[in-house]
Coordinates of C-alpha atoms in Angstrom, one line a residue:
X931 CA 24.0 -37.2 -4.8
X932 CA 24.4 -40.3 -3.0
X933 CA 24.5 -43.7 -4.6
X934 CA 21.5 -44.6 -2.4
X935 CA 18.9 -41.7 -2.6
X936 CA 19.6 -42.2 -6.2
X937 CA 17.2 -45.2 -5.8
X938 CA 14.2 -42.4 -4.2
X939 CA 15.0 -39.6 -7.0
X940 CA 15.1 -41.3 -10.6
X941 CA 11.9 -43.3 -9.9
X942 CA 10.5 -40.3 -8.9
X943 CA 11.6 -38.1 -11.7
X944 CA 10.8 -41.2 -14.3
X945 CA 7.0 -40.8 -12.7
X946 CA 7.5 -36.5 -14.0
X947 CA 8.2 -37.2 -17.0
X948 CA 4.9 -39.5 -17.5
X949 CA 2.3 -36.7 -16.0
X950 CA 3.7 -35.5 -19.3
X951 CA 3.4 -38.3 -22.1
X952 CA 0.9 -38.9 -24.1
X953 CA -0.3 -42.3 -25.4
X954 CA 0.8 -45.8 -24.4
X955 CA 3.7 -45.7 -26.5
X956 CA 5.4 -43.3 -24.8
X957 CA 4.3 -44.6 -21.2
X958 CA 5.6 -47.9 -21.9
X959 CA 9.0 -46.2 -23.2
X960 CA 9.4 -44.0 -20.3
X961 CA 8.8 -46.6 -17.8
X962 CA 11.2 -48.8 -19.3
X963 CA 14.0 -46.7 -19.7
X964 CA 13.5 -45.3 -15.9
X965 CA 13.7 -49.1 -14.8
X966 CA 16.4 -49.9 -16.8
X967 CA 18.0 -47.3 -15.2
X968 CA 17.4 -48.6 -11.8
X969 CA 18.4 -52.3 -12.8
X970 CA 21.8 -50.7 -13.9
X971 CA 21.9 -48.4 -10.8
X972 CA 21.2 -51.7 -8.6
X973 CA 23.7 -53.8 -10.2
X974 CA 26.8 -51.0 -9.6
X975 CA 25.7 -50.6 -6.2
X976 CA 26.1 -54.6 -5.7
X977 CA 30.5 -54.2 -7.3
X978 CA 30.3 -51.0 -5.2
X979 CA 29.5 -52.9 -1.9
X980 CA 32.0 -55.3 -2.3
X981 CA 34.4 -52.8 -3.0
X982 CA 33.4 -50.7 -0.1
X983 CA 33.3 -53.8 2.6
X984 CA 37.1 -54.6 1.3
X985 CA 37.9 -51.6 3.2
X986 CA 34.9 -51.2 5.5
X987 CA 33.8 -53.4 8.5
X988 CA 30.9 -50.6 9.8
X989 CA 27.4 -52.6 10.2
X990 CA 26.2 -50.3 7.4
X991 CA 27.9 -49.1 4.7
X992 CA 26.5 -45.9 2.1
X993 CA 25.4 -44.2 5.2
X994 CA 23.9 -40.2 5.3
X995 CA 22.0 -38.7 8.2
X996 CA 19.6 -35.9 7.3
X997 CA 17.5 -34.3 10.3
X998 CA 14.6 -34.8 8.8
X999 CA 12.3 -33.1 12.4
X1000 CA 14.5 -32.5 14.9
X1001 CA 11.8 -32.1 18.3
X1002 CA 11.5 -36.1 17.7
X1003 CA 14.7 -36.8 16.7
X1004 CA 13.3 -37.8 13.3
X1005 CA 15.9 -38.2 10.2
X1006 CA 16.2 -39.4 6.5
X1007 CA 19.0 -41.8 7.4
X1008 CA 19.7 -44.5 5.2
X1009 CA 22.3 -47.2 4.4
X1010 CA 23.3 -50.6 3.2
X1011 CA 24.2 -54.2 4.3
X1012 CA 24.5 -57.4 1.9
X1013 CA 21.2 -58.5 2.7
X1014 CA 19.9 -54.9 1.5
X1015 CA 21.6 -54.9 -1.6
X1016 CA 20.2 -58.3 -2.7
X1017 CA 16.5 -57.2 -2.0
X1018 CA 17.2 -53.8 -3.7
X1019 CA 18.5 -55.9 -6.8
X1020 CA 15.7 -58.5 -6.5
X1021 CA 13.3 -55.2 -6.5
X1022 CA 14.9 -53.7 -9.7
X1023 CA 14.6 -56.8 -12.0
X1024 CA 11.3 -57.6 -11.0
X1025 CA 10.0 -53.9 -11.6
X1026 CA 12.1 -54.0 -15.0
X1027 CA 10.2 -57.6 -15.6
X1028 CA 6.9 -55.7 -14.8
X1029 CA 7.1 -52.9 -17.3
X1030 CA 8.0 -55.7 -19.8
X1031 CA 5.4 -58.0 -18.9
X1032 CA 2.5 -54.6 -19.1
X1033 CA 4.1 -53.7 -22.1
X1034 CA 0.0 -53.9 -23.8
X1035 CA -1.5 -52.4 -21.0
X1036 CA -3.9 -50.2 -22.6
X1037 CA -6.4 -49.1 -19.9
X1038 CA -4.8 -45.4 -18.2
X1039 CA -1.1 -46.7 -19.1
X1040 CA 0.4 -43.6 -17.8
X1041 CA -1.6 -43.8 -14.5
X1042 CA -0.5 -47.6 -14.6
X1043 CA 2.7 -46.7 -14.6
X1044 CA 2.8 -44.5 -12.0
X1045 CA 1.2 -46.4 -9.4
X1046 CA 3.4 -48.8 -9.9
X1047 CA 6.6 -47.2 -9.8
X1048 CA 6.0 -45.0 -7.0
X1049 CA 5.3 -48.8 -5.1
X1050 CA 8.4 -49.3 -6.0
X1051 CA 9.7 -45.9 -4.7
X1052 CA 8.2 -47.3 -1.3
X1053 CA 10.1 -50.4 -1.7
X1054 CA 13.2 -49.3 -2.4
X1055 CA 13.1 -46.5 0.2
X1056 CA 11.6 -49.4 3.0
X1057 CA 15.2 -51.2 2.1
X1058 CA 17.8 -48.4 2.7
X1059 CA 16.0 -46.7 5.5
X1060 CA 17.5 -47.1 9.1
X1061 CA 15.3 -44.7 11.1
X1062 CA 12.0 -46.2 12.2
X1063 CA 9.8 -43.6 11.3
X1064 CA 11.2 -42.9 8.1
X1065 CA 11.0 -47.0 7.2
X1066 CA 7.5 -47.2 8.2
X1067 CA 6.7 -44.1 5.6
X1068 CA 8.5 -45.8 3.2
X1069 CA 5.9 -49.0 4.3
X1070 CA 3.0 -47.1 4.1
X1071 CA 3.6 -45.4 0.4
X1072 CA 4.7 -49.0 -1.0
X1073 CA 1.2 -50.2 0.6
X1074 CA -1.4 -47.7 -0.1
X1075 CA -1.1 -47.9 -4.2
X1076 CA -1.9 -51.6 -4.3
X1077 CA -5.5 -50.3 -3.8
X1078 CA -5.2 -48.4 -6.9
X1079 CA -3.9 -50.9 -9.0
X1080 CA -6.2 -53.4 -7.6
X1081 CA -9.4 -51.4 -7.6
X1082 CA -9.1 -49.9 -11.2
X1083 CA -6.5 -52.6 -13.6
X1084 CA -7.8 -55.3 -11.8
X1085 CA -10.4 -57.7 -12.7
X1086 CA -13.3 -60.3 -10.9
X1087 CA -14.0 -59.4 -7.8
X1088 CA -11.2 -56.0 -7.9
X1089 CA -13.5 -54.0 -5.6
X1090 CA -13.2 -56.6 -2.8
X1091 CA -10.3 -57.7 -3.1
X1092 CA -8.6 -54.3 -3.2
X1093 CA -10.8 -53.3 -0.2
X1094 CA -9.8 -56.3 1.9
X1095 CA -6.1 -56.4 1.2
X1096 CA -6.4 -52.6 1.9
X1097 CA -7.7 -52.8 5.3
X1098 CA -6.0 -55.3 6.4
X1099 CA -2.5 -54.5 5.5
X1100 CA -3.8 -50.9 7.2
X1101 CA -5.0 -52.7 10.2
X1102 CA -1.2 -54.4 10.2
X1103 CA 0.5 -50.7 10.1
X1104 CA -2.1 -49.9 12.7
X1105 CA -0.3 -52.5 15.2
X1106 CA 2.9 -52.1 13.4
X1107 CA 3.1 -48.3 14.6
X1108 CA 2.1 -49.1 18.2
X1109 CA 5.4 -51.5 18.2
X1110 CA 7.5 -49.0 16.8
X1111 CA 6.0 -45.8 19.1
X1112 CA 6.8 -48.9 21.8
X1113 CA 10.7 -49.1 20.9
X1114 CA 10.9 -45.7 20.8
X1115 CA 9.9 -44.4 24.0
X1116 CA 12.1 -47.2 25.4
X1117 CA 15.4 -46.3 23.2
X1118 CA 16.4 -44.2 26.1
X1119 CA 16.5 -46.6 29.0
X1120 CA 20.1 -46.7 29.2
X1121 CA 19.5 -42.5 30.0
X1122 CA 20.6 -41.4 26.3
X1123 CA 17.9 -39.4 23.8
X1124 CA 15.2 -40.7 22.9
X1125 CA 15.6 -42.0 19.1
X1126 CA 14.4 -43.6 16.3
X1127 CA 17.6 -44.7 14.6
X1128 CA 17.6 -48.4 14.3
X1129 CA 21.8 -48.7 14.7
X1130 CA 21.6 -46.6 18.5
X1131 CA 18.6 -48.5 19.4
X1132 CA 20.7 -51.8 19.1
X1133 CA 22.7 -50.9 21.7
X1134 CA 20.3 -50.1 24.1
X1135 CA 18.9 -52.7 27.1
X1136 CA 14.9 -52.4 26.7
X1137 CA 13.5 -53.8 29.7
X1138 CA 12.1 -57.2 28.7
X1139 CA 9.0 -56.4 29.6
X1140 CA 8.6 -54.2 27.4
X1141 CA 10.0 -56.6 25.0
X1142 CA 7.6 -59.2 25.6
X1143 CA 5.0 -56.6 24.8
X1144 CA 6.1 -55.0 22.0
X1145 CA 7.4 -58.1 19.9
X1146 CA 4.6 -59.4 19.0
X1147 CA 3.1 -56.2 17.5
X1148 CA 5.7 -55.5 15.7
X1149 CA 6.1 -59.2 14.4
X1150 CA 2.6 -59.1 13.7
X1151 CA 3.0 -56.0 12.2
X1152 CA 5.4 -56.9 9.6
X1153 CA 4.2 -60.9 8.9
X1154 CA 0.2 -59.9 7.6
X1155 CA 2.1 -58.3 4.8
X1156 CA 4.6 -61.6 4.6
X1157 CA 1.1 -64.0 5.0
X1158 CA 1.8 -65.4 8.2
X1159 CA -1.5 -67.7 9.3
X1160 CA -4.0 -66.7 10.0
X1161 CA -3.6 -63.4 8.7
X1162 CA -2.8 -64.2 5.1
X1163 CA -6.8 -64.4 3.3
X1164 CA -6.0 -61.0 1.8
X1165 CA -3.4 -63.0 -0.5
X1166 CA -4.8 -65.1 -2.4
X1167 CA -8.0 -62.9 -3.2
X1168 CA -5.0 -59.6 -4.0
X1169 CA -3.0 -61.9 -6.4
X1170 CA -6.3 -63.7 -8.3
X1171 CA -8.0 -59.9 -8.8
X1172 CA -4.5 -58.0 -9.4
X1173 CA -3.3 -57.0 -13.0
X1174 CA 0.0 -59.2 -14.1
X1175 CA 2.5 -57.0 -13.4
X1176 CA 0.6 -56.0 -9.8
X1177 CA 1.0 -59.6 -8.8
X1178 CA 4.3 -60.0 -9.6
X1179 CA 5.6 -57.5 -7.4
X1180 CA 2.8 -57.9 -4.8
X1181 CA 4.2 -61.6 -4.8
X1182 CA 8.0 -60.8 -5.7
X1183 CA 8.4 -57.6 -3.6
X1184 CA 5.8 -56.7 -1.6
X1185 CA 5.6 -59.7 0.5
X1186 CA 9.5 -59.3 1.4
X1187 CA 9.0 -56.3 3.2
X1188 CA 7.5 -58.3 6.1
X1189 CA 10.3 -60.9 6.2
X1190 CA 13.0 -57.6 5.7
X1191 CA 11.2 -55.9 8.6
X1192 CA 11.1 -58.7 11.2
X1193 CA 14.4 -59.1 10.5
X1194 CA 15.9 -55.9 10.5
X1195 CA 13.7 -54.4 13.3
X1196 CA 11.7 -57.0 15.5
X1197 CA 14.6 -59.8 16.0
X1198 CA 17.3 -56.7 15.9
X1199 CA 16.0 -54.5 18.2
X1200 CA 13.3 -56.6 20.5
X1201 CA 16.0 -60.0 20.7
X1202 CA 14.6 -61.5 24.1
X1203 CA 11.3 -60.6 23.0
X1204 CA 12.0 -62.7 20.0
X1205 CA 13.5 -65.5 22.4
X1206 CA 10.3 -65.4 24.4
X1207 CA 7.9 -65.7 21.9
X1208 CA 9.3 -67.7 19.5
X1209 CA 7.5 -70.8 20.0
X1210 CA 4.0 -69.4 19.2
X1211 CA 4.9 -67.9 15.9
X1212 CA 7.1 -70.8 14.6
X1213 CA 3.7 -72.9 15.0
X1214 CA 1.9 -70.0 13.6
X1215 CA 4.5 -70.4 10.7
X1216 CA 4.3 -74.3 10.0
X1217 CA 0.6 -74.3 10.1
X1218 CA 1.0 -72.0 7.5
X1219 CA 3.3 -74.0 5.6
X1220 CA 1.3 -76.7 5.5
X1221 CA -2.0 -74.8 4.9
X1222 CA -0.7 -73.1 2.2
X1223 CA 0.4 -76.4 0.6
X1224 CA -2.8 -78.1 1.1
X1225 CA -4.9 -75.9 -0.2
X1226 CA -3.1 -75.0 -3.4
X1227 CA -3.5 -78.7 -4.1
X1228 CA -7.3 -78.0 -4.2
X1229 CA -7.2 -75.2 -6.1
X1230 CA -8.3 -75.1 -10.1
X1231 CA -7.2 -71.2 -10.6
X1232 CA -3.5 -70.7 -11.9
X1233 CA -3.3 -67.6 -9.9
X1234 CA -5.1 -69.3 -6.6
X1235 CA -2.8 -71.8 -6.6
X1236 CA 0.6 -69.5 -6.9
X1237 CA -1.0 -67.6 -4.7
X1238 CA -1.4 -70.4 -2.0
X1239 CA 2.0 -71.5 -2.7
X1240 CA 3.4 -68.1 -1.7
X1241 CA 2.0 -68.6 1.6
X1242 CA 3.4 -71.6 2.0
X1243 CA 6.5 -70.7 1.1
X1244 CA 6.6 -67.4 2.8
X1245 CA 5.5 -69.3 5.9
X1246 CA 8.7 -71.5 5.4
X1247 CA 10.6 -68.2 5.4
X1248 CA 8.8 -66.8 8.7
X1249 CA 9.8 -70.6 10.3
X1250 CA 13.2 -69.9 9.5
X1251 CA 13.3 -66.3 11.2
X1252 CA 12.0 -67.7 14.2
X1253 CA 14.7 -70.8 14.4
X1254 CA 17.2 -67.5 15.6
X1255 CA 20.7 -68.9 14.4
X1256 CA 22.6 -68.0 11.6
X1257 CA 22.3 -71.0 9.0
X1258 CA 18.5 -70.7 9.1
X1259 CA 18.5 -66.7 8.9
X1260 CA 20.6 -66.7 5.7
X1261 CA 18.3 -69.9 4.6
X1262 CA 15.0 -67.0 4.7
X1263 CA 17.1 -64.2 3.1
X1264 CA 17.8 -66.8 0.0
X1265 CA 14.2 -68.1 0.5
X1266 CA 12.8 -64.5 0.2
X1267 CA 15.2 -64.0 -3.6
X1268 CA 14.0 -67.4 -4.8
X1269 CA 10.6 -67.0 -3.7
X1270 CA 10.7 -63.2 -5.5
X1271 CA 11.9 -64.3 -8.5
X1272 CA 10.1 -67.8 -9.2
X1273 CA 7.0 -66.2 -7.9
X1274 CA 7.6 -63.2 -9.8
X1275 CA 8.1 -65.2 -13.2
X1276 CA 4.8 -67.7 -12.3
X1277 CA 2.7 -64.5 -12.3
X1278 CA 4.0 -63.1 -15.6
X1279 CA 3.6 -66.4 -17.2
X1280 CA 0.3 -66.9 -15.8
X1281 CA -0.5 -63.8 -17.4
X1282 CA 0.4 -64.7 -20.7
X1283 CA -1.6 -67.9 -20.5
X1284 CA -4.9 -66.5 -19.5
X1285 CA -4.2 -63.4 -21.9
X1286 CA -4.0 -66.0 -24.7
X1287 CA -6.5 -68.6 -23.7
X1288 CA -9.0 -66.3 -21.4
X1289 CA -9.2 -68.7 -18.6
X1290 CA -6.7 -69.5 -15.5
X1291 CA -8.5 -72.7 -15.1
X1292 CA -6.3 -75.7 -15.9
X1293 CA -9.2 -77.8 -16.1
X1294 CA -10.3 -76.2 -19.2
X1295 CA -6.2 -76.0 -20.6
X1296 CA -4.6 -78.6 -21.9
X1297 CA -1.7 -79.4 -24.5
X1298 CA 0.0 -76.0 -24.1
X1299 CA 3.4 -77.8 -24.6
X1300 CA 2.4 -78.1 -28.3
X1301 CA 1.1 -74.9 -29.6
X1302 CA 3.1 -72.1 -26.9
X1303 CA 6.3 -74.4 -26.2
X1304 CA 8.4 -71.3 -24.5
X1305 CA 5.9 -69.9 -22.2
X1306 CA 5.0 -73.9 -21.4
X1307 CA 8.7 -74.7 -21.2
X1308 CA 9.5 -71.6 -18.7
X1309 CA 6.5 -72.9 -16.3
X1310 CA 8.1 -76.3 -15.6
X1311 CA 11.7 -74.9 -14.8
X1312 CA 9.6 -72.1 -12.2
X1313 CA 8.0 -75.3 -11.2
X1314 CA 10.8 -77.2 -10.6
X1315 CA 12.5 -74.2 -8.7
X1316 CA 9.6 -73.8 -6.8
X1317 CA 9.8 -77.9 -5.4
X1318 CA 13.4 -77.1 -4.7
X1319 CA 14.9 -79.1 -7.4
X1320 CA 18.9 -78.6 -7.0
X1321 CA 20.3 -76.4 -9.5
X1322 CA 17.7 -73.8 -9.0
X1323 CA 17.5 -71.1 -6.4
X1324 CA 14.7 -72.8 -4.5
X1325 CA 17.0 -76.1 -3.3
X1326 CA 19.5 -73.5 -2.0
X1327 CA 17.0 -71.6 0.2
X1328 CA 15.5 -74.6 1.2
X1329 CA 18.3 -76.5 2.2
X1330 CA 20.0 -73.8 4.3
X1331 CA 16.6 -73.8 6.3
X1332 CA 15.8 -77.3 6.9
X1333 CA 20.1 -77.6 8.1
X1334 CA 19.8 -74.5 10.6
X1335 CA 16.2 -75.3 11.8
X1336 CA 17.3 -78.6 12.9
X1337 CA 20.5 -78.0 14.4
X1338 CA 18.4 -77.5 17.7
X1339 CA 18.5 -80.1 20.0
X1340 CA 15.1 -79.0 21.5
X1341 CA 12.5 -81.7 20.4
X1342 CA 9.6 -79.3 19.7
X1343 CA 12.1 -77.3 17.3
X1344 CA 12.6 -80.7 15.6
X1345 CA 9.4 -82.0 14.9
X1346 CA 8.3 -78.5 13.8
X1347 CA 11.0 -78.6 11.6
X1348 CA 9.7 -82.4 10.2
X1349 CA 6.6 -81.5 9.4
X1350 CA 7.8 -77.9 7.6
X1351 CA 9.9 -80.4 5.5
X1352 CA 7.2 -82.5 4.6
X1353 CA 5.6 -79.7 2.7
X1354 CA 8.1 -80.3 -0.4
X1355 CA 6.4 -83.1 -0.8
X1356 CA 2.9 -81.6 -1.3
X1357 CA 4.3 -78.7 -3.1
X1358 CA 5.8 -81.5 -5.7
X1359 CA 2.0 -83.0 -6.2
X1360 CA 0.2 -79.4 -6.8
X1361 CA 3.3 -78.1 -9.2
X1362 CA 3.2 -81.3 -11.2
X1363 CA -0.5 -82.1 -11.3
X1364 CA -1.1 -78.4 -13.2
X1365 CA 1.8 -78.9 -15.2
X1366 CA 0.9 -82.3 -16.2
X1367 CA -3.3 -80.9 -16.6
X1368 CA -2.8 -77.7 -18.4
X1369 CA 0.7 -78.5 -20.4
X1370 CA 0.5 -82.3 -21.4
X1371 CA -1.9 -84.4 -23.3
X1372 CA -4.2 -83.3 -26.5
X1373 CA -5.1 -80.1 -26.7
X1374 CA -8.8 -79.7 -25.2
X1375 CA -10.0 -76.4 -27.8
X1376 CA -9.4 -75.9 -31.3
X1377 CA -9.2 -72.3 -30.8
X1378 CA -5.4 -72.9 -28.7
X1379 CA -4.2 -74.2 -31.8
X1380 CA -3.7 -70.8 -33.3
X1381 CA -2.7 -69.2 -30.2
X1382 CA 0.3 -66.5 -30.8
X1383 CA 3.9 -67.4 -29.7
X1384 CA 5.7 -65.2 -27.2
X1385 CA 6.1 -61.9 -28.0
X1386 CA 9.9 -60.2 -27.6
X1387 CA 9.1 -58.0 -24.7
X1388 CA 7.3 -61.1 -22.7
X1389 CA 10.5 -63.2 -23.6
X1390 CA 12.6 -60.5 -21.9
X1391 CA 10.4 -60.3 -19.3
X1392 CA 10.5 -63.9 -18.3
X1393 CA 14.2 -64.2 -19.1
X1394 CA 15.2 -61.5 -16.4
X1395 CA 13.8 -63.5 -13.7
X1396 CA 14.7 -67.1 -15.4
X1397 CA 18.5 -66.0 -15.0
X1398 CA 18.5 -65.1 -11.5
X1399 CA 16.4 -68.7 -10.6
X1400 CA 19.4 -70.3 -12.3
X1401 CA 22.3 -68.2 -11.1
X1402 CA 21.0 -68.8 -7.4
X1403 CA 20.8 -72.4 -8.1
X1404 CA 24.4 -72.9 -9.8
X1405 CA 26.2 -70.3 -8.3
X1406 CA 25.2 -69.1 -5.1
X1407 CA 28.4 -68.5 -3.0
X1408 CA 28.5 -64.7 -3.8
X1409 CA 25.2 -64.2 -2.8
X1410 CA 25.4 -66.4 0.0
X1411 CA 28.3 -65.0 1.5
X1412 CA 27.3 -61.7 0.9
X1413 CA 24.1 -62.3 2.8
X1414 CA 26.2 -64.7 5.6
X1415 CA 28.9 -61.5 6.6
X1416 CA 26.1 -59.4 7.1
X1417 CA 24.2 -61.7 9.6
X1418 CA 26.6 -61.8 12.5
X1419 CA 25.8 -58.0 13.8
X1420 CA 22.1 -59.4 14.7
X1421 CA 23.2 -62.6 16.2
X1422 CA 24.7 -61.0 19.2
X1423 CA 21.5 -60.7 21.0
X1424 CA 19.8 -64.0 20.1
X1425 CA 22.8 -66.2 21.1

């Protein structure tokens, strides 16, 4: 079996063999040695790409073409590129941080488990796939369980929220498959078959005005699931009702798929639709930016306000899409690891905050630094990542954006890019002002004096996402470069 599919088979025989455990102990045991499995699976394919582009300059390496329905030219065809094999290794730490984070779930743990691994089979098989139709399947089976895990593990307001993030990330695919049924019946108009393999389609001239049409559906498409304004208010109400481990790869994963899919299908295969309409997203994009910002600064909920920052810096991620050169594109690749990870780790330690203390408001927290120093510790160094502080992964995101965003000359690029920049600022104030409310000062109830340390599994849950934060931030040229090669392929039809 390829090295690939591999990724689609072991998550789905890891879900087998929990239809047939019993308990929570075995659940939780099962799950983590299937995901361990995948982290290890994720980290040889990353020494096997570099070995593999040492002797191979295709687009795509790992590639295998299945016909999956041949009357529409449908196949299972799948493969790899540097950018690929850093989401796929972002995907497999965070799930592995997930099952450690939900090691206590207690409510239908098997039927936890399953709903979130096969989100991550969706996921993973979204991030090899280079057919169209196969990718959007792939979009759709990663979407549809987050009403699951919503509606039943969730908690407040779950029906709502599940309802509403369900509908609209539906209403997104419904758009979403108009742009890719679109790009299809136009991948013959230099006379070849009609296809949906996203390599062929590259090389064909659509007609720009079909372009023009069909880029801003499929942009659209892909950015409600990466909460681009307006279309983000399924967000914040998802992450506040979503279990711990939900958020974390909602946040973490989930949300990259629409910065992986405008990238790898919109600007790829639609790029003078993507010249054309630039301008109206990247406003769309710094509004969101600085919404997002703002209003986490008025929120008093731990997960409202991650979950406002995440559309702020998601947003900066869509900006930098839209700025269509090279130093900006590998600026939202980074942004979309750092953002997974510190996101990722906010949510789990959120979790362990309100699961000691039974409140996520930091108006009623308070001294934390004093009687849960690691978990408190671990919040400022996210928090600091997450203000772009250099050594983390968030300054090296961050600075490859605001540097390719304003290398245009154009003054409307320029001020857009100003006023995208600014946001740092506002994300330092809402990052500090919880740390300094909930983390410094006497401790506001007795009862947090005796609250339990962190636990081994919640310590290796935070520490596999702490890691990466750092690595990105001290050493990113590997990752960087690996992400900067694999750029230059969708260049040629933006230049």
């Amino acid at each position: 079996m390829d090295i690939l599919t591999l990724f689609i088979t072991v998550p789905i025989l890891t879900i087998l063999v929990l239809v047939f455990t019993k308990g929570l102990k075995q659940a939780r045991i099962v799950s983590m040695v299937g995901s361990i499995i995948q982290f290890g699976m994720a980290i040889n394919l990353v020494f096997a790409y570099f070995e593999e582009r040492a002797i191979n300059s295709d687009v795509m390496v790992f590639t295998k073409d299945v016909v999956w329905y041949k009357e529409f030219n449908i196949h299972y065809n799948i493969g790899v590129d540097g950018i690929s094999v850093a989401l796929l290794l972002l995907t497999s730490i965070v799930v592995l941080a997930g099952v450690f984070i939900s090691w206590k779930m207690k409510e239908l743990p098997k039927e936890f488990f399953i709903a979130l691994i096969v989100l991550s089979i969706g996921v993973y098989g979204f991030f090899i796939s280079l057919d169209l139709f196969t990718l959007f399947v792939f979009f759709e089976i990663a979407v549809i369980p987050m009403y699951l895990l919503i509606g039943i593990w969730g908690s407040g307001p779950k029906e709502y929220s599940a309802m509403k993030l369900t509908l609209m990330l539906m209403g997104a695919s419904a758009v979403l498959l108009v742009g890719i049924l679109g790009i299809y019946f136009h991948s013959n108009a230099d006379g070849g078959a009609l296809t949906f393999n996203i390599l062929e389609i590259a090389k064909v001239n659509i007609p720009l005005e079909a372009q023009k049409l069909f880029f801003p559906l499929t942009f659209i498409g892909f950015a409600v699931i990466g909460a681009l304004f307006p279309f983000h208010t399924w967000s914040p109400d998802g992450h506040a009702s979503a279990p711990t481990a939900v958020s974390m790869l909602h946040a973490g994963v989930l949300m990259k798929l629409g910065i992986y899919g405008i990238f790898r299908v919109a600007m790829f295969l639609l790029p003078e639709g993507a010249l054309h309409w630039s301008w109206f997203f990247i406003i769309l994009a710094a509004v969101g930016v600085i919404y997002g910002a703002f209003a986490a600064i008025k929120q008093t909920d731990l997960k409202y306000i991650n979950a406002y920052s995440s559309v702020s810096h998601m947003g900066m991620a869509l900006f930098a899409l839209l700025m269509l050169n090279k130093t900006a594109w590998n600026g939202a690749i980074l942004q979309s690891l750092s953002h997974g990870f510190m996101t990722a780790l906010f949510f789990a330690l959120i979790g362990m905050i309100y699961g000691r203390t039974h409140t996520r408001d930091i108006y009623k927290l308070g001294g934390l630094l004093k009687v849960i120093p690691f978990i408190s510790a671990i919040y400022v160094i996210a928090g600091l990542s997450s203000l772009g502080l250099p050594g983390f992964s968030g300054f090296i995101a961050e600075m490859n954006i605001f540097v390719g965003a304003f290398q245009h000359e154009d003054l409307f690029y320029r001020i857009a890019t100003i006023i995208v920049v600014s946001a740092i600022v506002v994300t330092a104030v809402y990052i500090l002002r919880a740390a300094g409310i909930m983390l410094m000062g006497p401790v506001k109830n007795n009862d947090y004096l005796s609250l339990e340390k962190a636990t081994w599994y919640e310590k290796t849950g935070v520490l596999l996402l702490l890691v990466p934060i750092v690595g990105m931030g001290v050493a990113p040229l590997w990752l960087s470069d690996m992400i900067w090669e694999s750029l230059q392929p969708f260049m040629q039809g933006v230049l």
